[in-house]
Structures are given as C-alpha cells and as structure tokens.
Amino acid sequence: MALNMAIIEELARRLDVAERERTQIGQFSLEHPDMTLEDGYAVSRAWVQGKIAAGRSVIGHKIGLTSRAMQRSSNVTEPDFGTLLDDMLFKDGSDIPFDRFIEPRVEVELAFILKSPLKGPGCTIFDVLNATDYVIPAIEIIDARIERIDKATGVTRKVFDTISDNAANAGIVLGGRPIKPDAVDLRWVSALLYRNGVIEESGVAAAVLNHPANGVAWLANRLAPYGEGLEPGQIILGGSFTAPVHARPGDSFHVDYGTMGSISVRFT
C-alpha cells in the first residue's frame, strides 16, 4: 500500500461526512496519484468499520465492475467489491427517500442468499451453487460520494475512488420470486428495467462473468487474504447485467424478471 493508516482513516472520515451531508468530495486519486487498489479497499474497510462501530451491522457484500465493458472503462481486469449494511435494505414496493442519496442510479442484479459458509482460496462456481439457499431478483442503488468528474480538471474518477467509496453501494431492494440455484439456468435469467413506464435498459445474467455465480466465487477468493469469507444468511449481490439508470425525485422503477417476478420502487 502507498498510503499510511492516518491518511486512510482521514479519507474514510471524509467519505462519512460526504454521505451524511450529501455533498460530493474531490477525487482521492488526484490527491494521492500513487494510490493503489489495496489502498482503496483499506479506505472502504475503514469507513465500514466506523459504521459498524456506530451501530450498523453487515448483511452481505456486493460485487461490481463485472462486465468487460465496465472493466475496460475503469482500466481494470477484475471486479471490485463492497459491504452491504442493514440500513441499505429497502422493501419491494416502497417509497425510497431521494434525499437519502446524492445522485442515485439503479442497477439490475441477482442476489445469492447463502445457507453455508464460502471461503477461498480455491472457491469455485460449484461451491457457490452448493452453498446457496436461494437466488432472488435484486435492485442495487448506487451513488457517488466522490465526484465522477473533477470540476477543475475535467478528469474522470479512477477505480481507486470507486473502491474507496464502498464500490459505490448505497441501497438494495429484494423482490420477485426466490428460486433454488438449480431451478433454472441462471445464465439466461433476463430482465427489463422500466422507469416511469418506459424500458430504459434490459439484459441477461450471463453478462456477469459468463455466470452470476462466478462473481460470488471470485469474491470468496478475493477475501481469503484478509482471513474472511462469506457467511450463512448473507446477501451477495452478483453484479449488474444492465447499465445504471439515473433516478430522479418522483421516478418509479419496475424491473420485470419474467418467471422470477418483478420489483417496484419509487423515489420520493
């Protein structure tokens, strides 16, 4: 790592203030051009630990940057990950307060609910399927506490910034019909994303690393060097198979997963 713990803790503190005050902050990668991927994860973990100390609890993990297009745009060759906390979970059909976020966007995913622990190294897609109790449709709400584009230079944020920002995670909605992981070919689960009655995005789950369970296996292996794994009962967001769609006050979203049901929310 290039950053010392004092800097990492300061950057985590800034993220926490930005989220609470709903005001974006400058890019860490501009301030610290020698920043590494592990520095980004250290900042994210410090921020999450602060939230846990304040009373939040971990309910799972998310995987991002799972498509090759997103990886190319971020100049990385692997996904990233963040932590899901209890206050991020919203109910299907609920009104979501827009002022909870800065610039929310909606993504379409599958969530894996675990019945057994998963730990790397060496975790495979078969281990994931064996450890999964059920798979359920999910919406992820992503946000940006760090500026996407620097106002002074026009520079686009780097992957180090996104990772520091808890992989952009801000909310999750579960809905539709839960299924056993062998009930359908998960690669061919598809969805239509409607905003205010208009289809804005569509996709198929194979776009996530060729199979959405591959992301869960990757995460279990990625956490192994920290001595951590995925635990029973946790929600693991496998990665989006649509491009994100901006949410605005008053927008209603409906995601149709065909035989797996649907999810609906409104931003108020």
Coordinates of C-alpha atoms in Angstrom, one line a residue, residues 33 44 46 66-67 101-102 104 160 163 212 222 256 261:
P33 CA -1.7 9.8 -7.5
S44 CA -13.5 1.4 2.2
A46 CA -12.0 1.7 7.5
T66 CA -18.4 -7.5 -13.6
S67 CA -18.8 -6.7 -17.3
F101 CA -28.6 10.0 -1.7
I102 CA -26.5 12.4 -3.8
P104 CA -28.6 7.7 -7.2
F160 CA -9.4 3.6 -6.7
I163 CA -13.4 1.2 -4.4
P212 CA -23.6 -14.7 -12.0
R222 CA -10.6 -12.2 -3.0
D256 CA -39.6 -7.4 -14.8
G261 CA -41.3 -12.0 -10.8

